Coordinates of C-alpha atoms in Angstrom, one line a residue:
M1 CA 0.0 0.0 0.0
N2 CA 2.0 2.9 -1.3
G3 CA 2.1 5.8 1.1
I4 CA 0.0 4.0 3.8
R5 CA 1.4 3.1 7.1
R6 CA 0.1 2.0 10.4
L7 CA 1.0 4.1 13.5
V8 CA 1.2 2.9 17.0
L9 CA 2.2 6.1 18.7
Q10 CA 3.1 9.5 17.3
N11 CA 6.6 9.3 18.8
V12 CA 7.3 5.9 17.2
R13 CA 9.1 6.1 13.9
P14 CA 6.7 4.6 11.3
R15 CA 7.6 2.1 8.7
T16 CA 8.3 3.9 5.4
L17 CA 6.5 2.4 2.4
C18 CA 7.6 4.8 -0.4
A19 CA 10.8 5.1 -2.4
H20 CA 12.9 8.2 -2.2
Y21 CA 14.4 9.8 -5.4
S22 CA 17.7 11.7 -5.6
A23 CA 17.9 15.1 -7.4
R24 CA 19.2 15.2 -10.9
A25 CA 20.6 18.0 -13.0
A26 CA 18.4 19.3 -15.7
P27 CA 19.4 20.2 -19.3
Q28 CA 18.7 23.7 -20.7
R29 CA 15.7 24.2 -22.9
P30 CA 14.6 27.1 -25.1
K31 CA 11.9 29.1 -23.2
Q32 CA 8.4 29.0 -24.6
T33 CA 5.8 31.0 -22.8
R34 CA 2.4 29.8 -23.7
L35 CA 0.8 26.4 -23.9
S36 CA -1.3 27.6 -26.9
A37 CA 1.9 28.2 -28.8
Q38 CA 3.0 24.6 -28.5
S39 CA 2.9 22.0 -31.2
N40 CA 4.1 18.4 -31.1
L41 CA 7.5 18.5 -29.4
G42 CA 8.8 15.3 -31.0
P43 CA 8.0 11.6 -31.4
S44 CA 7.8 9.2 -28.5
A45 CA 7.5 5.4 -28.8
M46 CA 5.5 5.3 -25.5
S47 CA 1.9 6.4 -25.0
A48 CA 0.9 8.4 -22.0
H49 CA -0.8 5.4 -20.5
Q50 CA 2.6 3.6 -20.6
V51 CA 4.5 6.5 -19.3
F52 CA 2.2 7.0 -16.3
A53 CA 1.5 3.3 -15.7
P54 CA 3.5 3.3 -12.4
L55 CA 1.0 5.7 -11.0
T56 CA -1.6 2.9 -11.0
K57 CA 0.4 0.9 -8.5
G58 CA -0.7 1.0 -4.9
C59 CA -3.8 3.1 -5.7
P60 CA -7.4 2.3 -6.7
V61 CA -7.9 2.8 -10.4
F62 CA -11.2 3.5 -12.1
K63 CA -11.8 3.2 -15.9
I64 CA -14.4 5.9 -16.6
S65 CA -16.7 5.0 -19.5
Q66 CA -19.0 8.0 -19.3
P67 CA -17.9 11.5 -20.7
I68 CA -16.2 13.6 -18.1
T69 CA -17.4 17.2 -17.9
V70 CA -14.9 20.0 -17.3
L71 CA -16.5 23.0 -15.8
R72 CA -14.9 26.4 -16.3
E73 CA -16.8 29.0 -14.2
P74 CA -18.0 29.3 -10.6
Q75 CA -21.6 29.9 -11.8
Q76 CA -21.5 26.5 -13.6
F77 CA -20.2 24.9 -10.5
Y78 CA -23.1 26.3 -8.4
K79 CA -25.7 25.2 -11.0
Q80 CA -24.3 21.7 -11.0
L81 CA -24.5 21.6 -7.2
I82 CA -28.1 22.7 -7.2
H83 CA -29.0 20.3 -10.0
G84 CA -27.3 17.4 -8.2
I85 CA -29.2 18.2 -5.0
K86 CA -32.6 18.4 -6.8
H87 CA -32.1 15.2 -8.8
A88 CA -30.3 12.9 -6.3
Q89 CA -32.4 9.8 -5.5
R90 CA -30.2 7.8 -3.1
H91 CA -27.6 10.0 -1.5
I92 CA -26.0 13.4 -1.3
C93 CA -22.5 13.6 0.1
L94 CA -20.7 16.9 0.5
S95 CA -17.1 17.2 1.6
S96 CA -15.7 20.8 2.0
L97 CA -13.7 22.9 4.4
Y98 CA -16.9 24.8 5.3
I99 CA -20.3 26.0 4.1
G100 CA -20.7 29.8 4.1
S101 CA -23.1 31.0 6.7
E102 CA -24.9 33.0 4.0
E103 CA -25.7 29.8 2.0
T104 CA -29.3 29.6 3.1
E105 CA -30.4 28.7 -0.5
L106 CA -28.1 25.7 -0.7
V107 CA -29.3 24.4 2.7
A108 CA -32.9 25.1 1.7
E109 CA -32.4 22.9 -1.4
L110 CA -31.1 20.2 0.8
K111 CA -34.1 20.5 3.0
N112 CA -36.5 20.4 0.1
A113 CA -34.8 17.3 -1.4
L114 CA -35.0 15.5 1.9
A115 CA -38.7 16.4 2.3
R116 CA -39.5 15.2 -1.3
N117 CA -37.7 11.9 -1.1
T118 CA -37.9 10.0 2.2
K119 CA -35.3 7.5 1.0
L120 CA -32.7 10.2 0.4
Q121 CA -29.7 10.3 2.7
V122 CA -27.4 13.3 3.2
R123 CA -23.8 13.3 4.6
V124 CA -21.7 16.4 5.1
L125 CA -18.1 16.5 6.1
L126 CA -16.5 19.8 7.2
D127 CA -13.6 20.9 9.3
C128 CA -14.5 21.4 12.9
L129 CA -12.4 24.5 13.5
R130 CA -13.6 26.3 10.4
G131 CA -17.1 24.9 10.5
T132 CA -17.7 26.2 14.0
R133 CA -16.1 29.6 13.4
T134 CA -18.8 32.2 13.8
D135 CA -19.5 35.3 11.6
S136 CA -20.5 38.7 12.9
A137 CA -24.0 37.5 13.4
G138 CA -22.9 34.5 15.4
M139 CA -23.7 32.0 12.6
S140 CA -21.5 29.1 11.6
S141 CA -21.6 26.1 9.2
A142 CA -22.6 23.8 12.1
A143 CA -25.4 26.1 13.2
L144 CA -26.7 26.3 9.6
L145 CA -26.9 22.5 9.2
A146 CA -28.0 21.5 12.7
P147 CA -31.7 22.1 11.9
L148 CA -31.6 19.5 9.1
V149 CA -30.4 16.9 11.7
Q150 CA -33.2 17.9 14.0
Q151 CA -35.9 17.8 11.4
F152 CA -34.9 14.6 9.5
G153 CA -33.0 12.7 12.1
E154 CA -29.5 11.3 12.3
E155 CA -30.5 8.2 10.3
R156 CA -31.0 10.4 7.2
V157 CA -28.7 13.4 7.9
Q158 CA -25.2 13.1 9.2
V159 CA -23.0 16.1 9.6
F160 CA -19.3 15.3 10.5
M161 CA -16.8 17.8 11.8
Y162 CA -13.2 16.5 11.6
H163 CA -10.8 18.0 14.2
T164 CA -7.1 17.9 13.9
P165 CA -5.2 16.0 16.7
A166 CA -2.5 18.7 16.5
L167 CA -4.5 21.1 18.6
S168 CA -5.5 19.7 22.0
G169 CA -5.4 20.4 25.7
L170 CA -4.3 23.9 26.8
S171 CA -3.2 24.9 23.4
K172 CA -6.7 24.5 22.1
Q173 CA -7.9 26.9 24.7
A174 CA -5.1 29.4 24.0
W175 CA -5.5 29.8 20.3
P176 CA -8.5 32.0 19.1
Q177 CA -10.8 31.3 16.2
R178 CA -9.2 31.6 12.7
Y179 CA -5.6 31.3 14.1
N180 CA -6.3 27.9 15.4
E181 CA -6.9 26.7 11.9
T182 CA -3.2 26.8 11.1
F183 CA -2.7 23.5 13.0
G184 CA -4.6 21.4 10.5
L185 CA -7.9 21.2 8.6
Q186 CA -10.2 18.9 6.7
H187 CA -9.6 20.3 3.3
I188 CA -11.0 17.6 0.9
K189 CA -13.5 19.0 -1.7
A190 CA -15.8 16.4 -3.3
Y191 CA -19.5 16.7 -4.0
I192 CA -21.4 13.5 -4.7
F193 CA -24.9 13.0 -6.0
D194 CA -25.7 9.3 -6.6
D195 CA -23.2 8.3 -9.3
D196 CA -22.0 11.8 -10.1
V197 CA -18.9 13.2 -8.4
I198 CA -17.7 16.8 -8.7
I199 CA -14.0 17.0 -7.8
S200 CA -12.9 20.5 -7.0
G201 CA -10.7 22.7 -4.8
A202 CA -13.7 25.1 -4.2
N203 CA -15.5 25.5 -0.9
L204 CA -19.3 26.0 -0.5
S205 CA -19.6 29.8 -0.1
R206 CA -20.8 32.7 -2.2
D207 CA -17.4 33.9 -3.6
Y208 CA -16.7 30.4 -4.9
F209 CA -20.0 30.5 -6.8
T210 CA -19.4 34.0 -8.3
N211 CA -15.9 35.5 -8.6
R212 CA -13.4 33.1 -7.0
Q213 CA -11.9 31.0 -9.8
D214 CA -11.2 27.4 -9.1
R215 CA -11.3 24.1 -11.0
Y216 CA -14.3 21.6 -11.2
M217 CA -14.6 18.3 -12.9
R218 CA -17.7 16.1 -13.0
I219 CA -17.1 12.3 -13.2
S220 CA -20.0 9.9 -13.5
D221 CA -19.3 6.4 -12.4
P222 CA -21.0 4.3 -9.7
Q223 CA -17.7 2.7 -8.4
F224 CA -15.9 6.0 -8.4
S225 CA -18.7 7.6 -6.5
D226 CA -18.9 4.8 -4.0
Y227 CA -15.2 5.3 -3.3
F228 CA -15.7 8.9 -2.2
V229 CA -18.8 8.1 -0.3
R230 CA -16.8 5.5 1.6
L231 CA -14.0 7.9 2.1
V232 CA -16.3 10.5 3.7
S233 CA -18.0 7.9 5.8
T234 CA -14.6 6.6 7.0
I235 CA -13.5 10.1 8.0
G236 CA -16.8 10.5 9.6
Q237 CA -16.2 7.6 11.9
F238 CA -13.4 9.6 13.7
S239 CA -15.0 13.0 13.4
F240 CA -17.4 14.9 15.7
R241 CA -21.1 14.7 14.8
V242 CA -23.3 17.8 14.8
L243 CA -26.4 17.3 16.8
N244 CA -29.2 19.5 17.9
G245 CA -28.7 20.8 21.4
D246 CA -27.0 23.8 22.8
Q247 CA -29.3 26.9 22.9
A248 CA -26.5 29.4 22.6
T249 CA -24.9 27.9 19.5
G250 CA -27.9 25.9 18.1
Y251 CA -25.9 22.6 18.1
K252 CA -23.7 20.3 20.1
L253 CA -20.7 18.2 19.0
E254 CA -20.3 14.5 20.0
M255 CA -17.8 11.8 19.1
A256 CA -19.0 8.4 18.3
D257 CA -19.0 6.0 21.3
G258 CA -15.7 4.3 21.7
V259 CA -13.7 6.8 19.6
A260 CA -11.0 8.9 21.2
D261 CA -11.5 12.6 21.4
P262 CA -8.7 14.3 19.4
T263 CA -8.7 17.3 21.8
R264 CA -8.2 15.1 24.9
D265 CA -6.3 12.0 23.8
P266 CA -4.7 12.9 20.4
R267 CA -2.2 9.9 20.5
E268 CA -5.0 7.4 20.8
F269 CA -7.1 9.3 18.2
V270 CA -4.2 9.1 15.7
R271 CA -3.9 5.4 16.3
E272 CA -7.6 4.7 15.8
A273 CA -7.9 7.1 12.8
N274 CA -4.9 5.6 11.1
E275 CA -6.3 2.1 11.5
L276 CA -9.6 3.0 9.9
M277 CA -7.9 4.8 7.0
V278 CA -5.5 2.0 6.4
Q279 CA -8.4 -0.5 6.2
F280 CA -10.3 1.8 3.8
L281 CA -7.4 2.4 1.5
H282 CA -6.3 -1.3 1.5
R283 CA -9.8 -2.4 0.6
A284 CA -10.1 0.2 -2.1
E285 CA -6.7 -0.8 -3.6
I286 CA -7.6 -4.5 -3.7
E287 CA -11.1 -3.9 -5.1
H288 CA -10.0 -1.5 -7.8
A289 CA -6.6 -2.8 -8.8
V290 CA -5.8 -3.1 -12.5
E291 CA -3.2 -5.0 -14.4
A292 CA -0.9 -3.0 -16.5
G293 CA -1.7 -5.2 -19.5
S294 CA -5.4 -4.5 -19.2
I295 CA -5.1 -0.8 -19.8
S296 CA -5.6 0.6 -23.3
E297 CA -4.7 4.0 -24.5
H298 CA -8.4 4.5 -25.1
D299 CA -9.2 4.0 -21.4
T300 CA -9.8 7.2 -19.4
L301 CA -8.3 6.5 -16.0
A302 CA -9.2 8.2 -12.7
I303 CA -6.8 7.6 -9.8
P304 CA -7.8 9.1 -6.4
T305 CA -5.2 9.7 -3.8
V306 CA -5.4 11.0 -0.2
Q307 CA -2.9 12.7 2.1
M308 CA -3.3 12.7 5.9
R309 CA 0.2 12.9 7.2
Q310 CA -0.9 13.8 10.8
L311 CA -2.7 10.4 10.7
G312 CA 0.2 8.5 9.0
I313 CA -1.3 8.5 5.5
T314 CA 1.1 9.7 2.8
Q315 CA -0.5 8.2 -0.4
D316 CA -0.7 11.4 -2.3
E317 CA 2.8 12.5 -1.3
S318 CA 4.2 9.2 -2.7
H319 CA 2.0 9.6 -5.8
M320 CA 3.4 13.1 -6.5
R321 CA 7.0 12.0 -6.0
E322 CA 6.4 9.2 -8.5
F323 CA 4.8 11.6 -11.0
F324 CA 7.7 14.0 -10.9
E325 CA 10.2 11.2 -11.4
L326 CA 8.2 9.9 -14.4
V327 CA 8.1 13.3 -16.0
H328 CA 11.8 13.8 -15.4
A329 CA 12.7 10.4 -16.9
F330 CA 10.6 11.1 -20.0
A331 CA 12.1 14.5 -20.5
R332 CA 15.6 13.1 -20.4
N333 CA 14.8 11.6 -23.8
Y334 CA 12.0 13.7 -25.2
K335 CA 11.0 17.4 -24.9
S336 CA 8.3 17.7 -22.3
R337 CA 6.3 20.4 -20.5
S338 CA 3.9 20.6 -17.6
L339 CA 1.8 23.3 -15.9
M340 CA 1.3 23.4 -12.1
A341 CA -1.2 25.7 -10.5
S342 CA -1.8 26.7 -6.9
A343 CA -3.8 29.4 -5.1
Y344 CA -0.6 30.6 -3.4
F345 CA 3.1 30.6 -4.3
N346 CA 3.9 28.5 -1.4
F347 CA 5.0 25.2 -3.0
S348 CA 6.7 22.8 -0.6
D349 CA 10.5 22.5 -0.7
Q350 CA 10.3 19.1 -2.2
Y351 CA 8.0 20.2 -5.0
K352 CA 10.1 23.2 -5.8
R353 CA 13.2 21.1 -5.9
S354 CA 11.4 18.6 -8.1
V355 CA 10.6 21.4 -10.6
L356 CA 14.1 22.8 -10.4
D357 CA 15.8 19.5 -10.9
S358 CA 13.4 18.3 -13.6
A359 CA 14.5 17.8 -17.2
S360 CA 11.0 19.0 -18.3
R361 CA 9.9 22.5 -18.9
W362 CA 7.5 23.8 -16.2
D363 CA 5.1 26.7 -16.0
L364 CA 3.8 27.7 -12.5
L365 CA 0.5 29.5 -12.2
V366 CA -0.4 31.3 -9.0
A367 CA -2.6 34.2 -7.9
S368 CA -1.3 37.7 -8.4
P369 CA -1.3 39.8 -5.2
Q370 CA -4.6 41.4 -6.4
A371 CA -6.1 38.0 -7.0
N372 CA -5.0 36.6 -3.6
G373 CA -7.9 36.0 -1.2
F374 CA -6.0 38.0 1.5
Y375 CA -5.5 41.1 -0.6
T376 CA -8.4 43.0 1.1
A377 CA -7.8 41.5 4.5
Q378 CA -7.4 43.6 7.6
G379 CA -4.7 43.5 10.2
I380 CA -1.6 41.4 9.7
S381 CA -3.3 39.3 7.2
Q382 CA -3.1 42.1 4.6
Y383 CA 0.6 41.4 4.4
I384 CA 0.2 37.8 3.3
P385 CA 0.2 38.6 -0.5
D386 CA 3.5 40.5 0.0
M387 CA 4.9 37.5 1.8
Y388 CA 4.0 35.2 -1.2
S389 CA 5.7 37.7 -3.5
I390 CA 8.9 37.4 -1.4
I391 CA 8.7 33.6 -1.6
E392 CA 8.0 33.8 -5.4
H393 CA 11.0 36.1 -5.9
E394 CA 13.3 33.8 -4.0
F395 CA 12.2 30.9 -6.2
A396 CA 12.7 33.0 -9.4
H397 CA 16.2 33.7 -8.2
M398 CA 16.8 30.0 -7.7
A399 CA 15.5 29.2 -11.2
R400 CA 17.5 32.0 -12.9
A401 CA 19.9 29.5 -14.5
R402 CA 16.9 27.7 -16.1
N403 CA 15.3 29.4 -19.1
D404 CA 12.5 26.8 -19.3
I405 CA 10.7 27.6 -16.0
S406 CA 8.2 30.4 -16.0
I407 CA 6.0 31.9 -13.3
E408 CA 2.6 33.2 -14.3
E409 CA 0.2 35.2 -12.2
Y410 CA -3.6 35.1 -12.5
M411 CA -5.1 38.6 -12.6
R412 CA -8.7 39.3 -13.4
D413 CA -10.4 42.5 -12.4
G414 CA -12.7 41.8 -9.4
W415 CA -11.8 38.1 -9.2
T416 CA -9.6 36.0 -6.8
F417 CA -7.8 32.8 -7.8
H418 CA -8.1 29.5 -5.9
G419 CA -7.2 27.0 -8.7
K420 CA -4.8 24.2 -8.2
G421 CA -3.7 21.2 -10.1
V422 CA -1.3 19.8 -12.8
W423 CA -1.6 19.6 -16.6
S424 CA 1.2 17.4 -18.1
Y425 CA 1.6 17.5 -21.8
L426 CA 4.7 15.3 -22.2
N427 CA 5.7 16.1 -25.8
Q428 CA 2.1 16.4 -27.2
P429 CA 0.0 19.5 -28.0
L430 CA -2.8 18.3 -25.7
P431 CA -2.7 17.3 -22.0
Q432 CA -1.8 13.6 -21.4
L433 CA -2.6 13.9 -17.7
T434 CA -4.2 16.2 -15.2
M435 CA -4.5 16.3 -11.5
I436 CA -7.4 18.0 -9.8
G437 CA -8.5 18.3 -6.2
S438 CA -7.9 20.1 -2.9
P439 CA -4.0 20.3 -2.4
N440 CA -2.3 23.6 -2.9
Y441 CA 1.0 21.6 -3.0
G442 CA 2.4 23.6 0.0
Y443 CA 3.8 22.4 3.3
R444 CA 0.5 22.2 5.0
S445 CA -1.1 20.2 2.1
I446 CA 1.6 17.6 2.8
Y447 CA 2.0 17.8 6.6
R448 CA -1.1 19.3 8.2
D449 CA -4.4 19.0 6.2
L450 CA -6.6 16.2 5.0
E451 CA -6.4 16.3 1.2
A452 CA -7.6 14.4 -1.8
Q453 CA -7.0 14.8 -5.5
V454 CA -7.7 12.7 -8.6
T455 CA -5.2 12.0 -11.4
V456 CA -7.0 11.7 -14.7
V457 CA -5.3 10.1 -17.8
P458 CA -7.6 10.9 -20.7
G459 CA -8.5 8.2 -23.2
N460 CA -9.9 10.3 -25.9
T461 CA -9.1 13.5 -27.8
Q462 CA -12.3 15.4 -26.8
L463 CA -11.5 15.1 -23.1
Q464 CA -7.9 16.2 -23.8
K465 CA -9.2 19.2 -25.7
D466 CA -11.5 20.1 -22.8
I467 CA -8.7 19.9 -20.2
H468 CA -6.5 22.0 -22.5
Q469 CA -9.1 24.7 -23.0
E470 CA -9.5 24.8 -19.2
A471 CA -5.8 25.5 -18.9
L472 CA -5.9 28.1 -21.7
G473 CA -8.8 29.8 -20.0
L474 CA -6.9 30.3 -16.8
L475 CA -3.8 31.5 -18.7
A476 CA -5.9 33.9 -20.7
H477 CA -6.2 35.9 -17.4
S478 CA -2.6 35.6 -16.4
K479 CA 0.8 37.1 -17.3
I480 CA 4.4 36.0 -17.0
V481 CA 6.3 37.8 -14.2
S482 CA 10.1 38.1 -14.3
Q483 CA 12.6 38.0 -11.5
D484 CA 13.3 41.7 -12.0
E485 CA 9.6 42.5 -11.6
L486 CA 9.3 40.5 -8.5
K487 CA 12.5 42.1 -7.1
Q488 CA 11.0 45.5 -7.7
R489 CA 7.7 44.5 -6.1
T490 CA 9.3 43.2 -2.9
R491 CA 11.8 46.0 -2.6
G492 CA 11.1 47.9 0.6
S493 CA 9.2 45.1 2.3
P494 CA 9.7 45.4 6.1
L495 CA 12.3 43.2 7.6
W496 CA 9.8 41.8 10.1
L497 CA 7.7 40.5 7.2
R498 CA 10.6 38.4 5.9
G499 CA 11.0 37.1 9.5
L500 CA 7.5 35.7 9.3
K501 CA 8.3 33.7 6.2
P502 CA 8.9 30.3 8.0
F503 CA 5.5 30.7 9.8
V504 CA 3.7 31.5 6.5
M505 CA 5.3 28.7 4.6
K506 CA 4.3 26.1 7.2
K507 CA 1.0 27.5 8.4
M508 CA -0.7 29.2 5.4

């Protein structure tokens, strides 16, 4: 089970189940600045399915026969959510960081769907710290959803709130709302309606439905859907449940009987949660394993991976390491290019090193300062975009010897950028692989949060074109930034801001 390990205690060194790769020098490549300007970069005797075949090892693999829909705009995402809620017959399963306290329409649609269909079941998985944070009116995600539990009962409506084991005891009492979220979050974004799954990095709040750009992909397959329903249910087994109760907040939180409370006994909680996740992932791997010889280049593959390092699960971390190695190995013999996007220029050290040491050309797409969600923040948070510019400039300086690595910033008037993922073209004009999901590829995506993403290897030209147009649509609102421009932007930044860099890189 690649990237899965059992933990006995947090201070016991776990067995490592993934290979480690050494850095390699990369050859120089002529710089090309736009994916739309690319044509075939040279012949290759291997198909993408052959190149990426190692990614199918140690992970569940789904052959998707129905067309995959690539959504491009937040409004499309919201319409698909409402459509899914209205037409679901068996179950609705929503996994997000939080639900905006203003999303009364979304909750009303859930209520109407439950009232229309007495067989419908609803599961919601949110983060406990973010989901109980109150707005100026005292409302929270938990308070918004508690009435559904009261009206329709726990048998039909289950609301789970995952709490990180990294915040417990006195430290939990000491850290205020918002700041306590830096210790770890439930960050998985998957929205399931019967056999349809929308994989995204978007949360369920108004800006993500209007002017906060993310990525969204709808995949229809009963087994793929069942995987994510089981994933949410498994996490729910070691999460708090939202119940009707407290008059002040409108709800109460309870752990299931026999499950350790992460705020009181984090070591036992980690042991129990790890055991449940190992069982889930092992079962999924066995049930959905594929033989390499059974995969055709006409098969569209969906490979889900999860990351929960606080719980001893490093599946996605191993998967990404393997991906970078495969792209590097391919690029040593053929020209290759890939695009990697994140909401923030805060890529982990290992991912930055993988890009810098790769023989492939890389384009990195991130939010410009104006498109950063913290741009209009108050207090110390208003300096976070400046901090990302400092980190961005340092990387550009590290990459100065490479003329085939570019940084692009998303800038769209009145919009913020929250997209993340990978598009790998190898040496072809259309994408041969994409990754989509919740990770921002930063330190906390690897070490602190619960994350999930899906690697899609397209089996037909139409899907490749759709994925390519998605990338071009994002790049149409971006521009390449140079090291000199970043240097000028960060000149004059206060020294204390640079001193906060280690905190930002590991917490934000």
